[in-house]
Coordinates of C-alpha atoms in Angstrom, one line a residue:
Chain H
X1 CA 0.0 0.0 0.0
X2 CA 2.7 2.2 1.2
X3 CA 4.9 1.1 -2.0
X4 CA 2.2 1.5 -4.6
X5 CA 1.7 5.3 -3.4
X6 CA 5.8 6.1 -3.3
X7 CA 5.3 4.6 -6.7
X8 CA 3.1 6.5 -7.5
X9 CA 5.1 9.6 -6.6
X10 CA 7.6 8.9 -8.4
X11 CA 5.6 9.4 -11.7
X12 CA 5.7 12.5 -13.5
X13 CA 2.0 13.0 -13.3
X14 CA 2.4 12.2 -9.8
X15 CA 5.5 14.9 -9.1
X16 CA 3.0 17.3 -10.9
X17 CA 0.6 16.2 -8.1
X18 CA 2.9 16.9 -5.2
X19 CA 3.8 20.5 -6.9
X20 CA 0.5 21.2 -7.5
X21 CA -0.2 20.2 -3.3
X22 CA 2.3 22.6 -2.0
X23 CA 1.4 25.3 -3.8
X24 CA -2.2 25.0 -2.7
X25 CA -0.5 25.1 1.0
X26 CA 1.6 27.7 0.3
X27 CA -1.1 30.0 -1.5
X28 CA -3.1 29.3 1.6
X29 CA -0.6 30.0 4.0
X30 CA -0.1 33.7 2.3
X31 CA -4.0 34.1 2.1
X32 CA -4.1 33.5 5.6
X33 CA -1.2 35.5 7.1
X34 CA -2.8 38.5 4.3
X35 CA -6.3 38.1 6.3
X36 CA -4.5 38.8 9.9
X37 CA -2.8 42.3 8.5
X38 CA -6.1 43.6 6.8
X39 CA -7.4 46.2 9.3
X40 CA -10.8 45.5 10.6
X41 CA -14.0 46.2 9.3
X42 CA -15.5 49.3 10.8
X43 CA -19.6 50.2 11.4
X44 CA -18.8 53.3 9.8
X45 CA -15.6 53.9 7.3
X46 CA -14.7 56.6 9.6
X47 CA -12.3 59.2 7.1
X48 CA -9.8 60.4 9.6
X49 CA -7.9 62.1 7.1
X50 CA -11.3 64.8 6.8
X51 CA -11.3 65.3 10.7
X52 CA -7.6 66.0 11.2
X53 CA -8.1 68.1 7.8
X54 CA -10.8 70.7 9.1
X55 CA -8.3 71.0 12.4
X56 CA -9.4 68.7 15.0
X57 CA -7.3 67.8 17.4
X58 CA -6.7 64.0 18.4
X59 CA -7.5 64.6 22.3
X60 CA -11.1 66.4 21.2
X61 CA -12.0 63.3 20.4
X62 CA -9.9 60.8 23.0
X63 CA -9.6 63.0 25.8
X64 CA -8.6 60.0 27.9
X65 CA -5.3 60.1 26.9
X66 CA -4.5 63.4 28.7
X67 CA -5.9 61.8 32.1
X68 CA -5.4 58.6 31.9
X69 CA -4.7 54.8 30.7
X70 CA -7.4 54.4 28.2
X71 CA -7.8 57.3 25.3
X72 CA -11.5 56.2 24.8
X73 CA -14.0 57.4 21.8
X74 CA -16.0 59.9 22.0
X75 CA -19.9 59.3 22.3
X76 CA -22.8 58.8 19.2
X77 CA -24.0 62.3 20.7
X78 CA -20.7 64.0 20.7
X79 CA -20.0 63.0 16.8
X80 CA -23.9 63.9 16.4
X81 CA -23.3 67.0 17.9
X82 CA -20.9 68.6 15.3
X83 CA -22.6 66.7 12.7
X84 CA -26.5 67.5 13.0
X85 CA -25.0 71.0 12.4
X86 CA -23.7 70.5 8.7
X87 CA -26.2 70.1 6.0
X88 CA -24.2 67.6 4.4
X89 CA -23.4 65.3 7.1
X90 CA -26.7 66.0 8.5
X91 CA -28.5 63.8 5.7
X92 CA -25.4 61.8 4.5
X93 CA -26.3 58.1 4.2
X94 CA -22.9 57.8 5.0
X95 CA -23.9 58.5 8.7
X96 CA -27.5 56.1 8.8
X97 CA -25.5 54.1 11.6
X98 CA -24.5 57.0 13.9
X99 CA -27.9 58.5 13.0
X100 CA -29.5 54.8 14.2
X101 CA -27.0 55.2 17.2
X102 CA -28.2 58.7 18.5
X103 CA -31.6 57.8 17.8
X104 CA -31.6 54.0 19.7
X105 CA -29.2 55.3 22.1
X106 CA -27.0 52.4 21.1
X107 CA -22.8 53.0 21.4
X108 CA -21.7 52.3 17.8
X109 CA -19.3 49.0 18.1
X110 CA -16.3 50.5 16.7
X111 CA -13.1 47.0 16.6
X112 CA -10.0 49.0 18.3
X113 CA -7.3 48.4 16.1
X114 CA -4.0 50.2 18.2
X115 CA -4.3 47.3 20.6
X116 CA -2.1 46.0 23.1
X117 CA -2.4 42.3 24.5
X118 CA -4.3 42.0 27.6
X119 CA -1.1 41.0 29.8
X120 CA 0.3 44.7 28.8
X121 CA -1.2 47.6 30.7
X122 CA -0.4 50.7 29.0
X123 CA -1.2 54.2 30.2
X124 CA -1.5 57.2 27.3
X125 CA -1.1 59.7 29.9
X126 CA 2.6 59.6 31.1
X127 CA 3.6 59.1 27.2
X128 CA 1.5 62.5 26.6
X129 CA 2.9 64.0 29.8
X130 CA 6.4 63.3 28.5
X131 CA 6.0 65.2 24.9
X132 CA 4.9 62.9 22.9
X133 CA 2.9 63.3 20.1
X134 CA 0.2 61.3 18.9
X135 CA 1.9 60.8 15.0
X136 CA 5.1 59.6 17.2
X137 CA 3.6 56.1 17.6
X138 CA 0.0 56.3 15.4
X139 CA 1.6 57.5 12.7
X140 CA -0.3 60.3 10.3
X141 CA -3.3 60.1 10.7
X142 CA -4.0 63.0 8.5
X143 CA -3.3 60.5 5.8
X144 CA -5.4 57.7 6.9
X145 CA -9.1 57.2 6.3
X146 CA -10.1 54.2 9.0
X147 CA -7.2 53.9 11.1
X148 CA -4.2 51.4 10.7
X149 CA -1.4 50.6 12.8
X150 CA 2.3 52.0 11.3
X151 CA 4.3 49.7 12.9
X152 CA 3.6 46.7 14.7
X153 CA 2.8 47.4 18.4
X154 CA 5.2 44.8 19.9
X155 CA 7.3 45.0 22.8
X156 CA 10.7 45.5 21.5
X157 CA 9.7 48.9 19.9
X158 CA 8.0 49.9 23.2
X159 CA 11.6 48.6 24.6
X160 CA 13.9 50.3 21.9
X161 CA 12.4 54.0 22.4
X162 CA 12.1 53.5 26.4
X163 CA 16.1 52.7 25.9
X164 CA 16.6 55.4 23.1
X165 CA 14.9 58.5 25.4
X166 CA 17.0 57.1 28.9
X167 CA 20.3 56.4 27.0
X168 CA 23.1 59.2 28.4
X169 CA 24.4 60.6 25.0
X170 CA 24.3 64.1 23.5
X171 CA 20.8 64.4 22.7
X172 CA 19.3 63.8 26.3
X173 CA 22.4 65.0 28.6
X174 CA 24.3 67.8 26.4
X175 CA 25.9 69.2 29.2
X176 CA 27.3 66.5 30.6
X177 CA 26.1 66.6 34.1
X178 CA 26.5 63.9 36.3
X179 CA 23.3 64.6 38.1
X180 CA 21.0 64.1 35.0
X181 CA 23.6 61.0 34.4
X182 CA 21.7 59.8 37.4
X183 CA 18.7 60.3 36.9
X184 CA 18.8 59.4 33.6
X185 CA 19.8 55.6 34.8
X186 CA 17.2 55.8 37.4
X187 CA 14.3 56.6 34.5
X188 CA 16.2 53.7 32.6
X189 CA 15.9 51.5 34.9
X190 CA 12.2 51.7 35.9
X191 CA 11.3 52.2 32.4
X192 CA 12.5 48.6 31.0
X193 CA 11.7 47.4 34.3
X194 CA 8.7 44.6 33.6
X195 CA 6.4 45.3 36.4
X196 CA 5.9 48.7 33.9
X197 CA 4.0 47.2 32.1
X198 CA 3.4 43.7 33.0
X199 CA 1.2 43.2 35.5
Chain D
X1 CA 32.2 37.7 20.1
X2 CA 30.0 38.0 23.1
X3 CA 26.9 39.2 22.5
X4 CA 25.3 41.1 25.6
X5 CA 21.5 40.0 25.8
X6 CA 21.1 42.4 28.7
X7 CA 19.7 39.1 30.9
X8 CA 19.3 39.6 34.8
X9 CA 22.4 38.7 36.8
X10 CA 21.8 37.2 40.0
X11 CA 24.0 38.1 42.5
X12 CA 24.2 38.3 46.1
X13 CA 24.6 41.7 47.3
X14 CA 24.1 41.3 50.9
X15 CA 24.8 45.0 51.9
X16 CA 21.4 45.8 50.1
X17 CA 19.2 43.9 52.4
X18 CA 17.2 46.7 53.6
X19 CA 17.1 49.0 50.8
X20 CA 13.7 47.9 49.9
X21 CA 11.2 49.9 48.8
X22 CA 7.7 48.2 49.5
X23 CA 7.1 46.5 52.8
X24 CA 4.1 45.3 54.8
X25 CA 3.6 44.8 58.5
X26 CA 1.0 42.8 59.6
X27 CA 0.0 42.9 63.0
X28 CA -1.6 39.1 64.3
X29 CA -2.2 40.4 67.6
X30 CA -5.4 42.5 65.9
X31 CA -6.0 39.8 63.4
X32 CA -9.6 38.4 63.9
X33 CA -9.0 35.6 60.5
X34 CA -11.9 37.2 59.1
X35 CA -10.8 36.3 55.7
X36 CA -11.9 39.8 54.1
X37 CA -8.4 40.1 52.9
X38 CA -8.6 37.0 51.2
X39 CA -12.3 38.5 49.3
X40 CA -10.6 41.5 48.9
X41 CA -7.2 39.9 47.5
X42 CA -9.9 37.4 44.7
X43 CA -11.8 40.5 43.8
X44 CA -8.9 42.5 42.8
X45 CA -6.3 40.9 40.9
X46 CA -9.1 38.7 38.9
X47 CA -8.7 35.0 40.9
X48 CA -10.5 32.8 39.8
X49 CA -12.7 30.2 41.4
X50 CA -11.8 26.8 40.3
X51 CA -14.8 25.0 41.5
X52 CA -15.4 21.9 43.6
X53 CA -13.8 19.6 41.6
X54 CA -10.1 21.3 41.4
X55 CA -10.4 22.2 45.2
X56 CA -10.7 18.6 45.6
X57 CA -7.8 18.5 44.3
X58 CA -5.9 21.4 46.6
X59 CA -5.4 23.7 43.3
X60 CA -7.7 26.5 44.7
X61 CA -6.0 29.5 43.8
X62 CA -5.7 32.7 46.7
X63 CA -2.4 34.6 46.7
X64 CA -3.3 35.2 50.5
X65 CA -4.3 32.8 52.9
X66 CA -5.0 32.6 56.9
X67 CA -2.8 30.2 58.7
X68 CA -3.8 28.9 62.0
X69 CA -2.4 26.2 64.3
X70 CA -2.5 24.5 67.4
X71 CA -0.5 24.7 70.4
X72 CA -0.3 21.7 72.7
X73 CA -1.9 18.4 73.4
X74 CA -5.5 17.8 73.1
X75 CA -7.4 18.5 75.1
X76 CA -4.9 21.4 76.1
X77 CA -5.0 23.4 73.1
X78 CA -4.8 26.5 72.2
X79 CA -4.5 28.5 68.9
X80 CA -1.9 30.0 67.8
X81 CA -2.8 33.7 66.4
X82 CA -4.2 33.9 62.8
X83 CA -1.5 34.2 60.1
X84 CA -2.3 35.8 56.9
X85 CA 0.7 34.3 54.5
X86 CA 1.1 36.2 51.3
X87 CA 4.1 36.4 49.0
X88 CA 6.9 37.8 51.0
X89 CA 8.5 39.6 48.3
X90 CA 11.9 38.2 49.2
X91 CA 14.8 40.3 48.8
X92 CA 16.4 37.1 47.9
X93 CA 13.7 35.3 46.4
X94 CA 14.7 31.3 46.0
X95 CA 12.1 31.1 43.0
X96 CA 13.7 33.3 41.2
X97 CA 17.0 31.1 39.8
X98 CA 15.4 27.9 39.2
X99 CA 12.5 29.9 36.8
X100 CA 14.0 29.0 33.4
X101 CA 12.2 31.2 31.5
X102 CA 13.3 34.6 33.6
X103 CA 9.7 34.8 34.2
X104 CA 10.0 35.0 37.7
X105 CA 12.3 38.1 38.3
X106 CA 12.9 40.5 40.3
X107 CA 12.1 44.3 39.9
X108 CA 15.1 46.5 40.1
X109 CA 13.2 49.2 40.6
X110 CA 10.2 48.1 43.3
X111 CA 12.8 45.5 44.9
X112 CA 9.5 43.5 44.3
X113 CA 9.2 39.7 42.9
X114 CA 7.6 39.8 39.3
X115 CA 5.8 37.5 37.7
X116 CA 5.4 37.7 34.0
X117 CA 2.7 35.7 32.9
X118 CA 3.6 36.0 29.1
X119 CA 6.5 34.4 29.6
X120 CA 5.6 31.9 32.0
X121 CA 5.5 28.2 30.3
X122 CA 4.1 26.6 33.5
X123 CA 7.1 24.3 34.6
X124 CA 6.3 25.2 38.0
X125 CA 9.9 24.9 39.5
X126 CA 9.0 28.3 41.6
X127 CA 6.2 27.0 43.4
X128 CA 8.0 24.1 44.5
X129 CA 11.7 26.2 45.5
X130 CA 9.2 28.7 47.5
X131 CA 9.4 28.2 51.2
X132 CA 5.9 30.0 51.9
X133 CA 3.9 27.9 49.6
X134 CA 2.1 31.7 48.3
X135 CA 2.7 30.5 44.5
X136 CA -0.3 29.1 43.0
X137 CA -1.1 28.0 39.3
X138 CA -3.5 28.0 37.0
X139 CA -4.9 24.6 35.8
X140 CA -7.3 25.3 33.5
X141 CA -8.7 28.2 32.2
X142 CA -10.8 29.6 35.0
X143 CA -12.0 32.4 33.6
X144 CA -12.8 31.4 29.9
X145 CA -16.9 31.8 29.6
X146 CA -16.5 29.2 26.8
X147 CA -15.5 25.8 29.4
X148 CA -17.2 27.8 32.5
X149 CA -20.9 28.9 31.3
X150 CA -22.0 29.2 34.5
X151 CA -19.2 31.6 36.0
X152 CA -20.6 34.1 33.0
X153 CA -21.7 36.9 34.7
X154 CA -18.3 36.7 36.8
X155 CA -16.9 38.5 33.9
X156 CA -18.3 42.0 34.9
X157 CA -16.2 41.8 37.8
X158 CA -13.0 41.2 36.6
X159 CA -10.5 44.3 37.5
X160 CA -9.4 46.1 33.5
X161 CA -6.2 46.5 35.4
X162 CA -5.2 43.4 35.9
X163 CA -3.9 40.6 33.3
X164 CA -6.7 37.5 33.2
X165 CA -4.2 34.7 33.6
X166 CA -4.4 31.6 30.8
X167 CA -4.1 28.5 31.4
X168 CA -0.6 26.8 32.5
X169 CA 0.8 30.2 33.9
X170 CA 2.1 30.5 37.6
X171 CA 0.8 33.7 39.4
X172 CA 1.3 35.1 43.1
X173 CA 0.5 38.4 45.0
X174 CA 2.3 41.7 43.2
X175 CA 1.6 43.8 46.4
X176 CA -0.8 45.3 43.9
X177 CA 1.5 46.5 41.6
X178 CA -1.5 48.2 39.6
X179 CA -2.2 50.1 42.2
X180 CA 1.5 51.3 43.1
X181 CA 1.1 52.2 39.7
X182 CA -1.8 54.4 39.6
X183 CA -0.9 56.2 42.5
X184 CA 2.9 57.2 41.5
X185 CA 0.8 57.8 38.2
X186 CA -1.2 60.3 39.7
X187 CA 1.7 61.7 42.2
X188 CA 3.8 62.0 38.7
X189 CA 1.0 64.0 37.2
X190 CA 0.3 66.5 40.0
X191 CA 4.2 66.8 40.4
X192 CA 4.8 65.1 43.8
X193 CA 6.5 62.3 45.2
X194 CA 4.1 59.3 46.7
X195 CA 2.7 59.8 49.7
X196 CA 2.9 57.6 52.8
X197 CA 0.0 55.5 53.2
X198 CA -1.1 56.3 49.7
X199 CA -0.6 53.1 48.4
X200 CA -3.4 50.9 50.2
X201 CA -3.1 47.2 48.4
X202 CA -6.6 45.7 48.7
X203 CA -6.0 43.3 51.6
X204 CA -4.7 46.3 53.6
X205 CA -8.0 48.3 52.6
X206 CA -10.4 45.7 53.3
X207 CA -8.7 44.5 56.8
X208 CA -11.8 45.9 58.9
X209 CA -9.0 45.8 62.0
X210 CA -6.2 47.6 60.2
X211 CA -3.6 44.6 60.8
X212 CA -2.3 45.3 57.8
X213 CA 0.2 48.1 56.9
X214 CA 1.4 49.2 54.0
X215 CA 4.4 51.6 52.8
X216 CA 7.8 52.0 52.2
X217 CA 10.4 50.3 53.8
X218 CA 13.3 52.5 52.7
X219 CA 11.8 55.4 54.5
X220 CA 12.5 55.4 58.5
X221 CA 9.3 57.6 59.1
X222 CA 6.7 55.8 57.0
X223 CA 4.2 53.9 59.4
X224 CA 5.6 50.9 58.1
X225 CA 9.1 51.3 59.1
X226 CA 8.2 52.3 63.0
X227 CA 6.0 49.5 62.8
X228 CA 8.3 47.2 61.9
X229 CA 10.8 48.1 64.3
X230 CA 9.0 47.0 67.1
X231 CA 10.3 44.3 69.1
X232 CA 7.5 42.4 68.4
X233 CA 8.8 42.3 64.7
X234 CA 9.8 38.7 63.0
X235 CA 10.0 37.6 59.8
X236 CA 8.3 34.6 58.2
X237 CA 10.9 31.5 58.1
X238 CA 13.9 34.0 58.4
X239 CA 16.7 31.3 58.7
X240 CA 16.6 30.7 55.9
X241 CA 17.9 34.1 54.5
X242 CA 15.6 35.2 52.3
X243 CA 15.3 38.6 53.6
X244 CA 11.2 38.8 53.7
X245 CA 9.5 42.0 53.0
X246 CA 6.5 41.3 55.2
X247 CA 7.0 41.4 58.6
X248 CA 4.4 39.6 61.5
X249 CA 4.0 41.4 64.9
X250 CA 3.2 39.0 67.5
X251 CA 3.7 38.6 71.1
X252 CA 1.8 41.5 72.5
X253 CA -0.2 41.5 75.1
X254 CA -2.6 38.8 73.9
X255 CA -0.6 36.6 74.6

């Protein structure tokens, strides 16, 4: 039985068979890793690029990030309340869901996509606190119409810019001094400590 | 050519035995074993409940428990005072080496024992090189709604803060690092340095008696400190030089 199929194998039409096997896998294999990195499907195809166009800031919008860990969304009512006020948007079928939303006083169910794995606690507000911008990690959003990740939110680029804004060269410590050396290697050392995070 | 993978170096640096930073006291005189700690301790950091079955089987999961024992011979007993025996935070913890993984470690910034459930793999040397038995392990996955239907509306309980542990991952008490984290957090954003007594873990804030005392250890004039001082003061198994961060007042006048 075992023969006959090695046999079997060994026949043109059954190398073509083989060939023909693995690229099936391998097509399926890129098909698959391709649906992980497609962003998610949104209830509304929100245009970033238009908000950040007209001038809104990012923290109108998630004001949690100034205070705290989480930068939130803002509610149906507060999109509804800039956008009842524009005759375009105001009858838009565009906005039907946010308009169902207000209406049913239902949250609309946007899928986060800047997300960290549950193990990872990570607080906006310190980042924000220590001049950060919003672009430095979610890239332009001015650019984006439903939000996608610029980089891959993994651990060792969390790691490399704790390291890169702690390290004591020219850029953080251009004087020199030996007490920001300190301090410097105090900062570093809580922030690649794991319990920052990891918790 | 060496390359330098910036792994933690164990090494015994004995003249750093009391520069800790987080400490408890807990006072058994004024310990009633009311278990509201233990409530307290489950409600915050997301244990689970493993159900009859696993508790059959000794795997229920609390990162603080009461102790109690007897003294003498029947019928001349008498009970030792209640114990509550939580992770000592061990300056030099012994389940820190044998983890192969480095997910046990130790924070060189809280002088606190980690663990770090992403990298745990569950071989469970820690729990077995700890001397205080305060390691406990997940067996299944407790909090998955999918195997445990009818722990469902446990969900809306569970603390955002805290990881949900998976299955096959060792866990023990942080001292509520979430919560040292919040407050130096908040004293960071209003330009401060913490406060002592801010930091209330949640077996210190539910304690209806106030046995238990939180703070820094470093500092001579936190509450903790001058607690700790007391003659009364011992440590938890201290021969066998582990250098415990929670220290047990006993011997007062109750006895």
């Amino acid at each position: 039985m075992i023969k006959k199929f090695f046999d079997a194998l060994n026949q043109p039409l059954g190398r073509i068979g083989v060939l023909i096997t693995l690229l099936v896998v391998f097509s399926a294999a890129v098909w698959g890793i391709a649906q992980t990195q497609k962003p998610p499907e949104q209830p509304i195809q929100f245009p970033h690029n238009l908000h950040v166009g007209v001038g809104i800031q990012c923290l109108y919008c998630h004001s949690g990030a100034l205070r705290g860990a989480s930068p939130g969304l803002p509610t149906e009512t507060k999109c509804w309340g800039c956008h009842q006020q524009m005759a375009i948007t105001n009858t838009s079928p565009l906005l039907k869901p946010l308009v169902q939303a207000v209406e049913n006083n239902q949250p609309i169910n946007w899928i986060p996509v800047a997300q960290v794995p549950d193990f990872v606690r990570f607080v906006h507000r310190p980042h924000i606190a220590a001049g950060l911008n919003c672009e430095v990690c979610h890239g332009n959003v001015s650019q984006m119409t439903v939000y996608q990740n610029p980089q891959v939110l993994n651990m060792g680029w969390c790691l490399a810019c704790h390291r890169a804004k702690t390290e004591d060269n020219i850029q953080n410590n251009p004087g020199r001094d030996p007490a920001i050396t300190a301090a410097l290697a105090t900062k570093r050392t809580k922030l690649t400590d794991c319990s920052l995070c990891h918790y | 050519m060496a390359t330098d993978l910036q792994l933690p170096v164990f090494t015994n640096n004995s003249e750093n035995e009391l520069a800790g930073r987080w400490g408890m006291v807990i006072d058994q005189d004024i310990c009633t074993g009311c278990q509201a700690c233990v409530a307290a301790c489950a409600m915050e950091n997301n244990i689970p409940f493993v159900g009859e079955a696993d508790a059959g089987y000794g795997r229920t999961m609390h990162w603080i428990r009461i102790e109690r024992f007897w003294q003498g011979t029947f019928p001349e007993v008498k009970m030792t005072p209640y114990q509550p025996v939580l992770c000592q935070q061990c300056h030099k913890a012994p389940c820190e080496p044998v983890c192969p993984v480095f997910a046990s470690v130790h924070s060189v910034s809280e002088d606190i024992n980690l663990q770090v459930y992403n990298r745990c793999v569950g071989t469970r040397y820690c729990a077995n090189n700890c001397p205080y038995q305060v390691r406990v392990f997940n067996w299944r996955d407790y909090t998955d709604a999918r195997q445990r239907p009818e722990l469902v509306t446990l969900q809306n309980q569970l603390n955002p803060d805290v990881t949900v542990r998976r299955r096959g991952v060792m866990e023990k008490c942080t001292f509520c690092i979430q919560r040292i984290r919040h407050v130096e957090d908040t004293a960071q954003s209003e330009g401060r340095d913490v406060r002592d007594g801010e930091v209330v873990p949640a077996c210190a804030q539910a304690c209806p008696a106030d046995a238990i005392v939180f703070g820094r250890v470093d500092d001579p004039t936190s509450k903790v400190s001058k607690a700790a001082i007391t003659s009364r003061g011992s440590h938890m198994l201290e021969e066998l030089g582990t250098l415990p961060r929670v220290t047990y007042l006993a011997g007062g006048s109750a006895q």
